[in-house]
Amino acid sequence: MLYFSRPCVSPALAQPKGDGGADCEIPPAGADTGTSEQRRTSVAAFTCLIQKVIDSGKCRVAPDYHGPGAEFYDLVQTWQDDLPYYLTWAERQGSPILELGAGTGRVLLPLARAGYRVTGLEASPDMLSILERKLSGEPADVRSRVTLLRGDMRDLCLNSRFCLILLPLHTLSHLLGYQDRLRVFRAAARHLVPGGVLVADVELGRPEETRTAPPAPVLSGVHYDAQRDSLLLILTHERPVQAPRPARHLELLYLTVDAEGKASLTTTVCTEELTPVEELRRLMEEAGLKPVGLYRNYAEEDLREEDPTAVAVARKPR
């Protein structure tokens, strides 16, 4: 455990014992940090300190989307801009719908509330447990429209066929290697009815974007957890991976500070692999799907060469 005092880091933590402990130069309690330069210095010192704690091994490490990664997911992931787009496709295609990587229900629950029958596949038992708990609080008619399954999307083998299959919010990035991705696209094609549609939100990135990364964690969010009466600080640390395929190793650091100033640090780790545009086209074609469009946003504007993400839409031939 770490202990913070108000309004800043306690002296014992600010000067950790060991090699280079004093290099972080934490401002003393009550120090003036009013100017932008002083604030930058304070943030740099804070992230330096966090890095030292990580290097010391004195923090919990968990796989992404398991344990703490699942516990904090809904506090961190509040993205909703894609929901109207998926609802539009649901209106076009109708039920049933399959979501691959359903998580805690960010997309699945709004679809079910809108009257669609939805099956959600999720590999993480912790994420699925949270989704089940949420679903139990929904009206009976919503619950009746939802089927939840735990499983690996690469091994998808169901008796059902779907009018619409969704791969939202860069889910594809967690599949490492072309063959695993092709397995998923082929499985999706098998589970679509003729004329059914696959919609995938894909992180393209560019190889040059992975060559540099901040040398220390970057503070990326601050959240108040009312249920636990605690403050959650999220820090992100990216490291580029160039071989064999462009990717990034991502650490999400969760620093929780309770009402008494006691803090704990947890880190979740994962590798996210980028998808070149040509590979995305190849995946659709080799899976037997007909590309409908590659778009730069949910307004379906044409994809540009410099765009870091794409919305891919493909249809199973009738």
Short mmCIF file of C-alpha atoms in Angstrom, two decimals:
data_model
loop_
_atom_site.label_atom_id
_atom_site.label_comp_id
_atom_site.label_asym_id
_atom_site.label_seq_id
_atom_site.Cartn_x
_atom_site.Cartn_y
_atom_site.Cartn_z
CA MET A 1 0.00 0.00 0.00
CA LEU A 2 0.96 3.61 -0.54
CA TYR A 3 -0.18 6.46 1.65
CA PHE A 4 -0.93 9.97 0.45
CA SER A 5 -1.49 12.95 2.69
CA ARG A 6 -3.47 16.00 1.67
CA PRO A 7 -2.78 18.07 -0.32
CA CYS A 8 0.17 16.19 -1.81
CA VAL A 9 2.36 13.13 -1.56
CA SER A 10 3.70 12.24 1.86
CA PRO A 11 7.45 12.83 2.41
CA ALA A 12 8.15 9.12 2.93
CA LEU A 13 6.67 8.30 -0.46
CA ALA A 14 8.13 11.35 -2.14
CA GLN A 15 11.67 10.25 -1.34
CA PRO A 16 11.58 6.46 -1.74
CA LYS A 17 14.64 4.68 -0.44
CA GLY A 18 16.92 3.04 -2.93
CA ASP A 19 18.80 3.98 -6.03
CA GLY A 20 17.75 7.34 -7.44
CA GLY A 21 14.88 7.81 -5.01
CA ALA A 22 15.43 11.56 -4.67
CA ASP A 23 15.48 12.18 -8.42
CA CYS A 24 11.71 12.60 -8.62
CA GLU A 25 11.87 16.00 -6.85
CA ILE A 26 8.33 15.94 -5.44
CA PRO A 27 7.26 19.47 -4.43
CA PRO A 28 6.89 19.83 -0.64
CA ALA A 29 3.45 20.12 0.95
CA GLY A 30 2.04 23.61 0.47
CA ALA A 31 4.37 24.45 -2.39
CA ASP A 32 3.06 26.92 -4.97
CA THR A 33 2.22 24.98 -8.14
CA GLY A 34 0.08 27.70 -9.68
CA THR A 35 1.91 28.36 -12.95
CA SER A 36 1.67 26.07 -15.94
CA GLU A 37 5.39 25.30 -15.73
CA GLN A 38 5.10 24.44 -12.04
CA ARG A 39 2.13 22.20 -12.75
CA ARG A 40 4.07 20.41 -15.49
CA THR A 41 6.93 19.89 -13.04
CA SER A 42 4.54 18.46 -10.44
CA VAL A 43 2.97 16.07 -12.95
CA ALA A 44 6.39 14.95 -14.18
CA ALA A 45 7.51 14.31 -10.61
CA PHE A 46 4.32 12.39 -9.89
CA THR A 47 4.68 10.12 -12.94
CA CYS A 48 8.35 9.62 -12.09
CA LEU A 49 7.31 8.42 -8.65
CA ILE A 50 4.70 6.06 -10.08
CA GLN A 51 7.30 4.61 -12.43
CA LYS A 52 9.58 3.91 -9.46
CA VAL A 53 6.79 2.06 -7.67
CA ILE A 54 6.15 -0.01 -10.79
CA ASP A 55 9.84 -0.79 -11.16
CA SER A 56 9.98 -1.88 -7.51
CA GLY A 57 7.36 -4.54 -8.18
CA LYS A 58 5.13 -3.26 -5.38
CA CYS A 59 1.88 -3.16 -7.32
CA ARG A 60 -0.70 -5.67 -8.46
CA VAL A 61 -0.46 -6.77 -12.08
CA ALA A 62 -3.54 -8.19 -13.81
CA PRO A 63 -4.43 -9.14 -17.39
CA ASP A 64 -6.46 -6.54 -19.20
CA TYR A 65 -10.25 -6.95 -18.78
CA HIS A 66 -9.76 -9.32 -15.84
CA GLY A 67 -9.85 -8.55 -12.12
CA PRO A 68 -9.20 -4.82 -11.59
CA GLY A 69 -9.29 -4.18 -15.33
CA ALA A 70 -12.91 -5.32 -15.36
CA GLU A 71 -13.69 -3.62 -12.06
CA PHE A 72 -12.60 -0.19 -13.33
CA TYR A 73 -13.80 -0.56 -16.93
CA ASP A 74 -17.08 1.33 -16.63
CA LEU A 75 -15.38 4.23 -14.84
CA VAL A 76 -12.78 4.51 -17.58
CA GLN A 77 -14.72 3.61 -20.74
CA THR A 78 -17.55 6.10 -21.16
CA TRP A 79 -17.45 6.28 -24.97
CA GLN A 80 -20.95 6.41 -26.48
CA ASP A 81 -20.49 8.10 -29.86
CA ASP A 82 -20.78 4.78 -31.69
CA LEU A 83 -24.13 3.75 -30.17
CA PRO A 84 -26.39 5.64 -32.63
CA TYR A 85 -24.50 4.01 -35.52
CA TYR A 86 -25.02 0.49 -34.20
CA LEU A 87 -28.67 1.26 -33.50
CA THR A 88 -29.02 2.45 -37.10
CA TRP A 89 -27.58 -0.82 -38.39
CA ALA A 90 -29.85 -2.75 -36.04
CA GLU A 91 -32.83 -0.91 -37.53
CA ARG A 92 -31.64 -1.77 -41.04
CA GLN A 93 -30.89 -5.43 -40.36
CA GLY A 94 -33.22 -6.41 -37.53
CA SER A 95 -32.75 -9.20 -35.00
CA PRO A 96 -31.00 -11.34 -33.98
CA ILE A 97 -27.72 -9.52 -33.36
CA LEU A 98 -24.39 -10.90 -32.13
CA GLU A 99 -21.80 -8.76 -30.36
CA LEU A 100 -18.28 -10.20 -30.19
CA GLY A 101 -16.48 -8.94 -27.10
CA ALA A 102 -19.60 -7.76 -25.28
CA GLY A 103 -17.65 -6.59 -22.22
CA THR A 104 -19.88 -5.10 -19.55
CA GLY A 105 -22.73 -4.33 -21.94
CA ARG A 106 -21.83 -0.88 -23.22
CA VAL A 107 -23.33 -1.67 -26.65
CA LEU A 108 -25.41 -4.76 -25.90
CA LEU A 109 -27.71 -3.23 -23.29
CA PRO A 110 -28.80 -0.20 -25.39
CA LEU A 111 -29.60 -2.58 -28.26
CA ALA A 112 -31.69 -4.81 -26.01
CA ARG A 113 -33.48 -1.81 -24.50
CA ALA A 114 -34.33 -0.68 -28.04
CA GLY A 115 -36.17 -3.95 -28.63
CA TYR A 116 -33.56 -6.09 -30.41
CA ARG A 117 -32.65 -9.67 -29.56
CA VAL A 118 -28.92 -9.69 -28.80
CA THR A 119 -26.40 -12.41 -28.04
CA GLY A 120 -23.21 -11.27 -26.33
CA LEU A 121 -20.00 -13.30 -26.42
CA GLU A 122 -17.30 -12.39 -23.90
CA ALA A 123 -14.07 -14.19 -22.98
CA SER A 124 -13.45 -12.52 -19.62
CA PRO A 125 -15.46 -14.08 -16.76
CA ASP A 126 -15.03 -10.89 -14.73
CA MET A 127 -16.47 -8.65 -17.46
CA LEU A 128 -19.27 -11.13 -18.04
CA SER A 129 -20.08 -11.20 -14.32
CA ILE A 130 -20.50 -7.41 -14.32
CA LEU A 131 -22.73 -7.60 -17.39
CA GLU A 132 -24.87 -10.31 -15.77
CA ARG A 133 -25.26 -8.15 -12.68
CA LYS A 134 -26.33 -5.18 -14.81
CA LEU A 135 -28.75 -7.29 -16.78
CA SER A 136 -30.40 -8.56 -13.60
CA GLY A 137 -31.48 -4.98 -12.88
CA GLU A 138 -33.16 -4.52 -16.26
CA PRO A 139 -36.92 -4.98 -16.86
CA ALA A 140 -38.07 -8.52 -17.65
CA ASP A 141 -38.70 -7.76 -21.34
CA VAL A 142 -35.11 -6.52 -21.78
CA ARG A 143 -33.69 -9.56 -19.98
CA SER A 144 -35.72 -11.86 -22.21
CA ARG A 145 -34.06 -10.46 -25.34
CA VAL A 146 -30.47 -11.10 -24.16
CA THR A 147 -28.35 -14.25 -24.35
CA LEU A 148 -24.91 -14.15 -22.73
CA LEU A 149 -22.14 -16.59 -23.58
CA ARG A 150 -18.61 -16.96 -22.31
CA GLY A 151 -16.15 -17.99 -24.98
CA ASP A 152 -13.32 -17.20 -27.37
CA MET A 153 -14.50 -15.52 -30.56
CA ARG A 154 -11.85 -17.41 -32.52
CA ASP A 155 -13.69 -20.65 -31.68
CA LEU A 156 -17.19 -19.33 -32.35
CA CYS A 157 -19.55 -22.21 -33.09
CA LEU A 158 -23.23 -21.57 -32.39
CA ASN A 159 -26.42 -23.07 -33.75
CA SER A 160 -27.84 -19.60 -34.37
CA ARG A 161 -27.46 -17.31 -37.37
CA PHE A 162 -27.53 -13.52 -37.11
CA CYS A 163 -28.66 -10.57 -39.19
CA LEU A 164 -25.95 -8.32 -37.74
CA ILE A 165 -22.60 -9.03 -36.05
CA LEU A 166 -20.69 -6.27 -34.26
CA LEU A 167 -16.99 -5.91 -33.37
CA PRO A 168 -17.01 -2.54 -31.60
CA LEU A 169 -14.29 -0.27 -30.25
CA HIS A 170 -11.06 -1.83 -31.52
CA THR A 171 -11.86 -5.33 -30.26
CA LEU A 172 -9.91 -6.69 -33.23
CA SER A 173 -6.70 -5.14 -31.84
CA HIS A 174 -6.59 -7.75 -29.09
CA LEU A 175 -6.24 -10.55 -31.64
CA LEU A 176 -2.55 -10.93 -32.40
CA GLY A 177 -1.60 -12.22 -35.81
CA TYR A 178 -3.38 -12.44 -39.13
CA GLN A 179 -4.52 -16.03 -38.75
CA ASP A 180 -6.40 -15.37 -35.50
CA ARG A 181 -8.16 -12.43 -37.11
CA LEU A 182 -9.03 -14.47 -40.16
CA ARG A 183 -10.53 -17.17 -37.92
CA VAL A 184 -12.82 -14.55 -36.39
CA PHE A 185 -13.88 -13.08 -39.73
CA ARG A 186 -14.58 -16.54 -41.13
CA ALA A 187 -16.53 -17.48 -38.01
CA ALA A 188 -18.54 -14.28 -38.34
CA ALA A 189 -19.29 -15.08 -41.99
CA ARG A 190 -20.51 -18.57 -41.04
CA HIS A 191 -22.83 -17.11 -38.42
CA LEU A 192 -24.41 -14.47 -40.66
CA VAL A 193 -27.61 -15.10 -42.55
CA PRO A 194 -27.35 -14.44 -46.31
CA GLY A 195 -27.42 -10.67 -46.62
CA GLY A 196 -26.26 -10.31 -43.01
CA VAL A 197 -23.77 -7.57 -42.12
CA LEU A 198 -20.55 -7.42 -40.09
CA VAL A 199 -19.59 -4.02 -38.65
CA ALA A 200 -16.12 -3.62 -37.11
CA ASP A 201 -14.53 -0.55 -35.52
CA VAL A 202 -10.84 -1.06 -36.27
CA GLU A 203 -7.68 0.66 -35.08
CA LEU A 204 -5.52 1.17 -38.14
CA GLY A 205 -2.73 3.32 -36.80
CA ARG A 206 0.34 3.96 -38.89
CA PRO A 207 3.70 2.25 -38.41
CA GLU A 208 5.42 5.60 -37.93
CA GLU A 209 3.10 6.37 -35.01
CA THR A 210 4.50 3.46 -32.99
CA ARG A 211 8.16 4.50 -33.16
CA THR A 212 8.06 6.87 -30.22
CA ALA A 213 6.18 6.82 -26.94
CA PRO A 214 6.36 8.75 -23.67
CA PRO A 215 9.17 7.35 -21.48
CA ALA A 216 6.96 7.45 -18.36
CA PRO A 217 3.26 7.00 -17.59
CA VAL A 218 0.95 9.84 -18.64
CA LEU A 219 -1.98 10.90 -16.47
CA SER A 220 -5.00 10.26 -18.69
CA GLY A 221 -8.00 10.56 -16.38
CA VAL A 222 -9.28 11.29 -12.89
CA HIS A 223 -12.55 9.80 -11.67
CA TYR A 224 -14.48 9.87 -8.40
CA ASP A 225 -15.91 6.49 -7.42
CA ALA A 226 -18.97 7.34 -5.33
CA GLN A 227 -19.62 3.72 -4.45
CA ARG A 228 -16.24 3.38 -2.75
CA ASP A 229 -15.81 7.06 -1.80
CA SER A 230 -12.42 7.04 -3.47
CA LEU A 231 -10.50 8.86 -6.16
CA LEU A 232 -9.25 6.92 -9.17
CA LEU A 233 -6.35 8.23 -11.23
CA ILE A 234 -5.66 6.48 -14.52
CA LEU A 235 -2.21 6.63 -16.05
CA THR A 236 -1.36 5.25 -19.46
CA HIS A 237 2.04 3.96 -20.53
CA GLU A 238 2.58 2.87 -24.13
CA ARG A 239 5.61 1.12 -25.55
CA PRO A 240 5.96 0.55 -29.30
CA VAL A 241 6.35 -2.94 -30.71
CA GLN A 242 7.68 -3.10 -34.28
CA ALA A 243 8.25 -6.79 -34.91
CA PRO A 244 6.85 -8.95 -36.24
CA ARG A 245 3.87 -6.60 -36.76
CA PRO A 246 3.19 -2.97 -35.74
CA ALA A 247 1.63 -2.97 -32.29
CA ARG A 248 1.86 -1.33 -28.92
CA HIS A 249 2.29 -2.70 -25.44
CA LEU A 250 -0.15 -0.86 -23.22
CA GLU A 251 -0.13 -0.54 -19.45
CA LEU A 252 -3.09 1.03 -17.69
CA LEU A 253 -2.21 2.09 -14.16
CA TYR A 254 -5.01 2.50 -11.64
CA LEU A 255 -4.12 4.55 -8.58
CA THR A 256 -6.96 4.45 -6.06
CA VAL A 257 -6.92 6.88 -3.13
CA ASP A 258 -9.55 6.41 -0.42
CA ALA A 259 -11.05 9.03 1.89
CA GLU A 260 -8.25 8.51 4.44
CA GLY A 261 -5.51 9.08 1.89
CA LYS A 262 -4.54 5.41 1.63
CA ALA A 263 -3.63 4.45 -1.92
CA SER A 264 -3.14 1.28 -3.91
CA LEU A 265 -1.63 0.87 -7.36
CA THR A 266 -2.77 -1.74 -9.86
CA THR A 267 -1.59 -2.16 -13.43
CA THR A 268 -3.21 -4.08 -16.27
CA VAL A 269 -1.17 -5.00 -19.31
CA CYS A 270 -2.00 -5.94 -22.88
CA THR A 271 -0.63 -5.81 -26.40
CA GLU A 272 -2.75 -4.18 -29.10
CA GLU A 273 -1.92 -4.92 -32.72
CA LEU A 274 -2.67 -2.43 -35.48
CA THR A 275 -4.44 -3.43 -38.69
CA PRO A 276 -3.21 -2.07 -42.04
CA VAL A 277 -6.01 -1.08 -44.40
CA GLU A 278 -5.00 -3.60 -47.04
CA GLU A 279 -5.04 -6.36 -44.45
CA LEU A 280 -8.53 -5.36 -43.39
CA ARG A 281 -9.75 -5.61 -46.98
CA ARG A 282 -8.06 -9.00 -47.30
CA LEU A 283 -9.69 -10.29 -44.13
CA MET A 284 -13.15 -9.48 -45.46
CA GLU A 285 -12.50 -11.01 -48.86
CA GLU A 286 -10.83 -14.20 -47.58
CA ALA A 287 -13.72 -14.70 -45.17
CA GLY A 288 -16.13 -14.65 -48.10
CA LEU A 289 -17.64 -11.29 -47.19
CA LYS A 290 -18.32 -8.53 -49.67
CA PRO A 291 -16.88 -5.17 -48.54
CA VAL A 292 -19.60 -2.53 -48.32
CA GLY A 293 -17.39 0.32 -47.17
CA LEU A 294 -14.41 1.51 -45.16
CA TYR A 295 -15.29 4.75 -43.40
CA ARG A 296 -13.38 7.26 -41.33
CA ASN A 297 -16.25 7.82 -38.90
CA TYR A 298 -19.82 6.88 -38.04
CA ALA A 299 -21.13 9.40 -40.57
CA GLU A 300 -19.66 7.04 -43.19
CA GLU A 301 -17.32 9.61 -44.71
CA ASP A 302 -14.64 8.22 -47.01
CA LEU A 303 -11.52 6.90 -45.30
CA ARG A 304 -8.41 9.05 -45.74
CA GLU A 305 -4.83 7.85 -45.87
CA GLU A 306 -3.93 9.53 -42.58
CA ASP A 307 -6.94 8.28 -40.57
CA PRO A 308 -5.92 6.17 -37.51
CA THR A 309 -9.20 4.24 -37.27
CA ALA A 310 -11.83 2.87 -39.62
CA VAL A 311 -15.36 1.57 -39.51
CA ALA A 312 -15.46 -1.51 -41.74
CA VAL A 313 -18.77 -2.82 -43.08
CA ALA A 314 -19.06 -6.11 -44.97
CA ARG A 315 -22.02 -8.19 -46.14
CA LYS A 316 -22.48 -11.91 -46.62
CA PRO A 317 -23.64 -12.59 -50.20
CA ARG A 318 -27.25 -13.71 -50.60
#
